[in-house]
Short mmCIF file of C-alpha atoms and ligand atoms in Angstrom, two decimals:
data_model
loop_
_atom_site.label_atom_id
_atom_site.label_comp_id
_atom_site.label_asym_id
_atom_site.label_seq_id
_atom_site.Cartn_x
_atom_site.Cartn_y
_atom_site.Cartn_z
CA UNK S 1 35.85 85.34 -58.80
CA UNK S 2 39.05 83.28 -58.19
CA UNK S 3 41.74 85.43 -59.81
CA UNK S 4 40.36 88.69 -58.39
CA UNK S 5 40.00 91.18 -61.06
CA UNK S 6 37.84 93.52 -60.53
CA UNK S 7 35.69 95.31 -62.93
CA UNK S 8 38.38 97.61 -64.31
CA UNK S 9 39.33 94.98 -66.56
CA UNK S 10 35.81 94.86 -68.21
CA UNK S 11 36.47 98.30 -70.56
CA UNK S 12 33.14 99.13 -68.92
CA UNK S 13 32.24 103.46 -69.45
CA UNK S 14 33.96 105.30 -66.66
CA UNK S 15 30.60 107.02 -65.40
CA UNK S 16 28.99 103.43 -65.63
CA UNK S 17 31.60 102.00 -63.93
CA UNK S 18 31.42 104.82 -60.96
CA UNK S 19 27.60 103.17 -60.72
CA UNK S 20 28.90 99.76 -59.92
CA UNK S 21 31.45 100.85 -57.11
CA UNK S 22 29.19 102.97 -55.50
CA UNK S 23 26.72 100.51 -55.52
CA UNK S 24 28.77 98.39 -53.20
CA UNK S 25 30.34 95.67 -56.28
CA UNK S 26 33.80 95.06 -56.10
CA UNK S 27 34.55 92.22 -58.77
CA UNK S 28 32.24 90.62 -61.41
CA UNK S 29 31.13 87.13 -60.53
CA UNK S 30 31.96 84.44 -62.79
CA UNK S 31 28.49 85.39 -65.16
CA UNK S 32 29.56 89.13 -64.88
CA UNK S 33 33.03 88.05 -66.14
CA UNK S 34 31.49 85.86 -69.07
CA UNK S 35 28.80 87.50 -70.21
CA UNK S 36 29.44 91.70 -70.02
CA UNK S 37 31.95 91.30 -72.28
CA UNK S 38 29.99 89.31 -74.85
CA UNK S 39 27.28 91.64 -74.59
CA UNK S 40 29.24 94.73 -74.93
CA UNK S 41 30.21 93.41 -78.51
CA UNK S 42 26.81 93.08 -79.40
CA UNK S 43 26.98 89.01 -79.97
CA UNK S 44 23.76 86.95 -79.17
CA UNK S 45 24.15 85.19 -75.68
CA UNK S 46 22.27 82.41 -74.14
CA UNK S 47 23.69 82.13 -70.71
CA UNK S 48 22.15 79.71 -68.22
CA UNK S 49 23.03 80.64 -64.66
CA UNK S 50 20.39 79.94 -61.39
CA UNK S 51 19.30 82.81 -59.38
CA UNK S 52 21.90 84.26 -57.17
CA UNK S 53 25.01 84.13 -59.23
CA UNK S 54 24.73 87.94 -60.54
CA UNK S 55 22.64 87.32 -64.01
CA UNK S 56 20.92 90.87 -63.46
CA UNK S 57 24.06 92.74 -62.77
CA UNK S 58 25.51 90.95 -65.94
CA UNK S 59 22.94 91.88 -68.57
CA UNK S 60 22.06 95.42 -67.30
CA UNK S 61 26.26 96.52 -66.93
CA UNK S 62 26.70 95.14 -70.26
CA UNK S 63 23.50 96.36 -71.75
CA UNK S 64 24.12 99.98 -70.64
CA UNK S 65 27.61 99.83 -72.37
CA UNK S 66 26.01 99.45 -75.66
CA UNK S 67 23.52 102.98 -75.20
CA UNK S 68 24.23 105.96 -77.54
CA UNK S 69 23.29 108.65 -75.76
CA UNK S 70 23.33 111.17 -78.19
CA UNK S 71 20.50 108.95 -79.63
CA UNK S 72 17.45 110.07 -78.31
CA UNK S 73 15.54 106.61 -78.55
CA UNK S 74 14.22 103.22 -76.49
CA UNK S 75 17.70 101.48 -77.50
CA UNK S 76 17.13 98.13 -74.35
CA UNK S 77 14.33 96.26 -74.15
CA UNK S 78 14.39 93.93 -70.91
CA UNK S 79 11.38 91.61 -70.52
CA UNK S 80 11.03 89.64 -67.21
CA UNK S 81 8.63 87.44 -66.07
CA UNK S 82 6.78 89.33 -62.99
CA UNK S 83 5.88 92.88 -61.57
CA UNK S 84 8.78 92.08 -59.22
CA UNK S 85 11.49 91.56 -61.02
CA UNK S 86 11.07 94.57 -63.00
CA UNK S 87 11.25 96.31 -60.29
CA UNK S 88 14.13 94.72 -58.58
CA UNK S 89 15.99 95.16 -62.07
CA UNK S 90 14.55 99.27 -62.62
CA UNK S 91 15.79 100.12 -58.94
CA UNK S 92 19.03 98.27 -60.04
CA UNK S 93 19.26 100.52 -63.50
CA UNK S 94 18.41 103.70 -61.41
CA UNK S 95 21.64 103.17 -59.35
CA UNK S 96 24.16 101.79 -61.60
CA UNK S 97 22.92 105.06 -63.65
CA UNK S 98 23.39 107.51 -61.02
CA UNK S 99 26.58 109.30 -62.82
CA UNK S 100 25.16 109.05 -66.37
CA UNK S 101 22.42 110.86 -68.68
CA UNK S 102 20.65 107.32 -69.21
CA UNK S 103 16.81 107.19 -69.00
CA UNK S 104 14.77 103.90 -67.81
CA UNK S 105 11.32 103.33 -67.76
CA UNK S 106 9.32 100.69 -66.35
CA UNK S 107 6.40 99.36 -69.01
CA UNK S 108 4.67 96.61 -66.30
CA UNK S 109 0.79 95.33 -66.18
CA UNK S 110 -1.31 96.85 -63.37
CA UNK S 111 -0.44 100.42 -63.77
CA UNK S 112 -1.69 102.98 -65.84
CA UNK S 113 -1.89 103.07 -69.48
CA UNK S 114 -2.59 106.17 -70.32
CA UNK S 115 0.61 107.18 -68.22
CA UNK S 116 3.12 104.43 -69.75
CA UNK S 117 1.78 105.65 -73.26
CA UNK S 118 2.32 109.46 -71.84
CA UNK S 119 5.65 108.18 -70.03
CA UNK S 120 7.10 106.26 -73.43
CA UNK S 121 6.50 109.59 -75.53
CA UNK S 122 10.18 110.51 -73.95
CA UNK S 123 11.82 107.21 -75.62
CA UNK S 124 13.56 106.50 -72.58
CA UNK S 125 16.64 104.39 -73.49
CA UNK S 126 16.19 101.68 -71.11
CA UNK S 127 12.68 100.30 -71.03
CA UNK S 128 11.70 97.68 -68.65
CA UNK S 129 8.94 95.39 -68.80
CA UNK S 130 6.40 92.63 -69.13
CA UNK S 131 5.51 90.65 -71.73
CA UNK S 132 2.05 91.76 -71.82
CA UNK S 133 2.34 95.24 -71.35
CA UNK S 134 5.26 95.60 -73.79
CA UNK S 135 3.25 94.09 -76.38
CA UNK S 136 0.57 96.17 -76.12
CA UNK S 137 2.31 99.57 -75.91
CA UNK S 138 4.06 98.25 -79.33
CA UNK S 139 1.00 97.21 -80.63
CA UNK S 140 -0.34 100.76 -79.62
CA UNK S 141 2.59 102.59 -81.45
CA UNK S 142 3.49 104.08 -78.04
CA UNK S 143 6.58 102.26 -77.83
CA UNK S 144 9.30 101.94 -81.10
CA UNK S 145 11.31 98.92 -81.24
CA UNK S 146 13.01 100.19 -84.17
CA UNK S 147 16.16 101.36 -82.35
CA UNK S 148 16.24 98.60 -79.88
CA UNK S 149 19.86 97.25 -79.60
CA UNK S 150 19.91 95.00 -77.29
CA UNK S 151 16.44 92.77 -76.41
CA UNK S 152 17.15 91.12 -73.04
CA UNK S 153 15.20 87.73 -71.25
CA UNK S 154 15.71 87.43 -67.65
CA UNK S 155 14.33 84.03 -66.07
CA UNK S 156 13.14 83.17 -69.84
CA UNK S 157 11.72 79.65 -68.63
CA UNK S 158 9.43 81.47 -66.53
CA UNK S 159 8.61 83.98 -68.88
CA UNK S 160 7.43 81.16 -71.23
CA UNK S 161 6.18 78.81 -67.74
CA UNK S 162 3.83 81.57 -67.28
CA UNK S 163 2.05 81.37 -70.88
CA UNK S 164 4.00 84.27 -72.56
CA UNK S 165 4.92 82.68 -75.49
CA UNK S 166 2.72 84.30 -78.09
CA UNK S 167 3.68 87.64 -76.63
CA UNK S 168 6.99 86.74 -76.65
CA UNK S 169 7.18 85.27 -80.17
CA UNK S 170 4.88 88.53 -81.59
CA UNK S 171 7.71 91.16 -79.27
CA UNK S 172 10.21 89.78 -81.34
CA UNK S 173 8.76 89.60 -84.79
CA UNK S 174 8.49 93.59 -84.51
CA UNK S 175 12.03 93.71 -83.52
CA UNK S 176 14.73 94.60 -86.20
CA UNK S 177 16.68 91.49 -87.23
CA UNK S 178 19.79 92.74 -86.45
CA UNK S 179 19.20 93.64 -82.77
CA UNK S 180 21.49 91.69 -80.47
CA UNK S 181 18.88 89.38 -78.37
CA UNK S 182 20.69 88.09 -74.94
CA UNK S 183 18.60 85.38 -72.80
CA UNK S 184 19.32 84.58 -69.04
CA UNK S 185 17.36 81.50 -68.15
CA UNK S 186 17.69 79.01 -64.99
CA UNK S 187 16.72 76.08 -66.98
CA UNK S 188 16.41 75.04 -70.56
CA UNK S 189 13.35 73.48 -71.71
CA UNK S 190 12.68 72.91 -75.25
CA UNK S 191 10.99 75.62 -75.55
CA UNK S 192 13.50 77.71 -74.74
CA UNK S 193 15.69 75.80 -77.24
CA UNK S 194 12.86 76.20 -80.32
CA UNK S 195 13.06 79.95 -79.14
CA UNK S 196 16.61 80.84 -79.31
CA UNK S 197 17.11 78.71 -82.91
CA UNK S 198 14.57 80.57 -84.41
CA UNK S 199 15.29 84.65 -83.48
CA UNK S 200 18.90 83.89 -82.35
CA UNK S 201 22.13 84.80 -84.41
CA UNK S 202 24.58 82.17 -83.87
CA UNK S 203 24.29 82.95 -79.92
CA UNK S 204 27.50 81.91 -77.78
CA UNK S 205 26.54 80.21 -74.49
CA UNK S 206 28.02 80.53 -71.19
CA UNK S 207 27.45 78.22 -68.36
CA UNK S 208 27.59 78.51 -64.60
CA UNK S 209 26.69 76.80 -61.77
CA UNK S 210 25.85 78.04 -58.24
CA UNK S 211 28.25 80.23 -56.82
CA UNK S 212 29.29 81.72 -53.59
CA UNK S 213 28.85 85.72 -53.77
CA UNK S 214 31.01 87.88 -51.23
P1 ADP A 301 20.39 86.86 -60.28
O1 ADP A 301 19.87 87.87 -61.27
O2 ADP A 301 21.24 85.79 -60.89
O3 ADP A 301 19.34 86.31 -59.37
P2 ADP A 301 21.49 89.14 -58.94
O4 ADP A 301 22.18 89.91 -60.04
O5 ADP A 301 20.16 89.64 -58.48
O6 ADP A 301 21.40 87.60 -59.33
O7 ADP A 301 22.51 89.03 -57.71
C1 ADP A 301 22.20 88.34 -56.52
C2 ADP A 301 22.73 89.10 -55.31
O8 ADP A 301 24.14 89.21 -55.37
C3 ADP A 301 22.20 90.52 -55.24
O9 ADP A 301 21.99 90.86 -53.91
C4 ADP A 301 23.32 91.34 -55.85
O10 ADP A 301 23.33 92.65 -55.34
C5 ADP A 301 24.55 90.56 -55.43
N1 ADP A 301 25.64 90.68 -56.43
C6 ADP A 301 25.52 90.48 -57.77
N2 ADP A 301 26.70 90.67 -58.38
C7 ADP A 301 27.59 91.02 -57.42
C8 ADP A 301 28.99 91.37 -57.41
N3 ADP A 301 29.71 91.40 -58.54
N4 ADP A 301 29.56 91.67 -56.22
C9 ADP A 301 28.85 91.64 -55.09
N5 ADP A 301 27.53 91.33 -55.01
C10 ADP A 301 26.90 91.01 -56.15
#
């Protein structure tokens, strides 16, 4: 945030962009600055970025650029590693939304199923989820992957920490090969690495370190 643009400068959809002042953001952190527009083009992205430094803000602003919304169908997938975060992330969607026609759904473990199947009937455009729980509902046919966009990994080390990685591996194989796949990860272990060469499309990488947010 040193030169002090704001988001203006980010092309990002006026009613979207209403969502982000009124949520209290005045200018993108350095991750925000890197990675929305990246994402917005639809290129692969590995960015690596600890917690605190805006990675959610980053990968749902530039996510929800990408939504048709004349198209009636799931078009982001974000996984996360815990209950919690997909929370934290779907209250973050509902407000950056507020001025816009975009539907969100949260597909998490340890709530019902027969209400996430009865929930995903609407193809919400945003879906937000678990590993497990998003695997099943695919492997259910309750929840399409064929117009997913934009697949998104928050905290993918823990994701894959916390014994995902067959889930993660069989999300992916049912997703179209030309979806844009973005991964936000604190760390990079190898098997992060053996992830993104296999499913990723010539990703560009951004790097930050701990920053100071205002
Ligand atoms: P991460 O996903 O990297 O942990 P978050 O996106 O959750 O980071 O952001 C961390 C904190 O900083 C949150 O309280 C968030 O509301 C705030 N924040 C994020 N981006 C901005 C911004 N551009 N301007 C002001 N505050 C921000």
């Amino acid at each position: 945030m040193s030169d002090g643009d704001t988001f203006d400068v980010l092309n990002i959809q006026e009613n979207i962009l209403r969502g982000v002042y009124s949520y209290g953001f005045e200018k993108p952190s350095v991750i925000q600055k890197k990675s929305i527009p990246l994402i917005m083009e639809g290129k692969d992205v590995i960015a690596q970025a600890q917690s605190g430094t805006g990675k959610t803000g980053a990968f749902v602003i530039g996510s929800l650029c990408r939504i048709n919304i004349e198209d009636n169908s799931s078009q982001i997938l974000i996984i996360t590693p815990t209950r919690e975060l997909a929370d934290q992330i779907y209250n973050f969607v509902e407000q950056i939304c507020n001025y816009t026609e975009i539907t969100y759904l949260k597909v998490v473990g340890g709530s019902s199923v027969s209400e996430c199947m009865y929930d995903l009937k609407k193809s919400p455009h945003v879906l937000i989820g678990t590993p497990g729980r998003i695997l099943d509902m695919i492997q259910k046919g309750c929840l399409y992957t064929e117009n997913i966009k934009t697949l998104i990994f928050d905290e993918a080390d823990e994701i894959l920490s916390y014994g995902f990685k067959d889930s993660i591996y069989n999300i992916v194989s049912t997703i179209p090969k030309t979806t844009q796949i973005c991964l936000f990860s604190a760390t990079m272990p190898d098997e992060i690495v053996e992830l993104t060469n296999k499913f990723m499309n010539n990703p560009e990488k951004v790097l930050v370190k701990k920053e100071e947010l205002t």
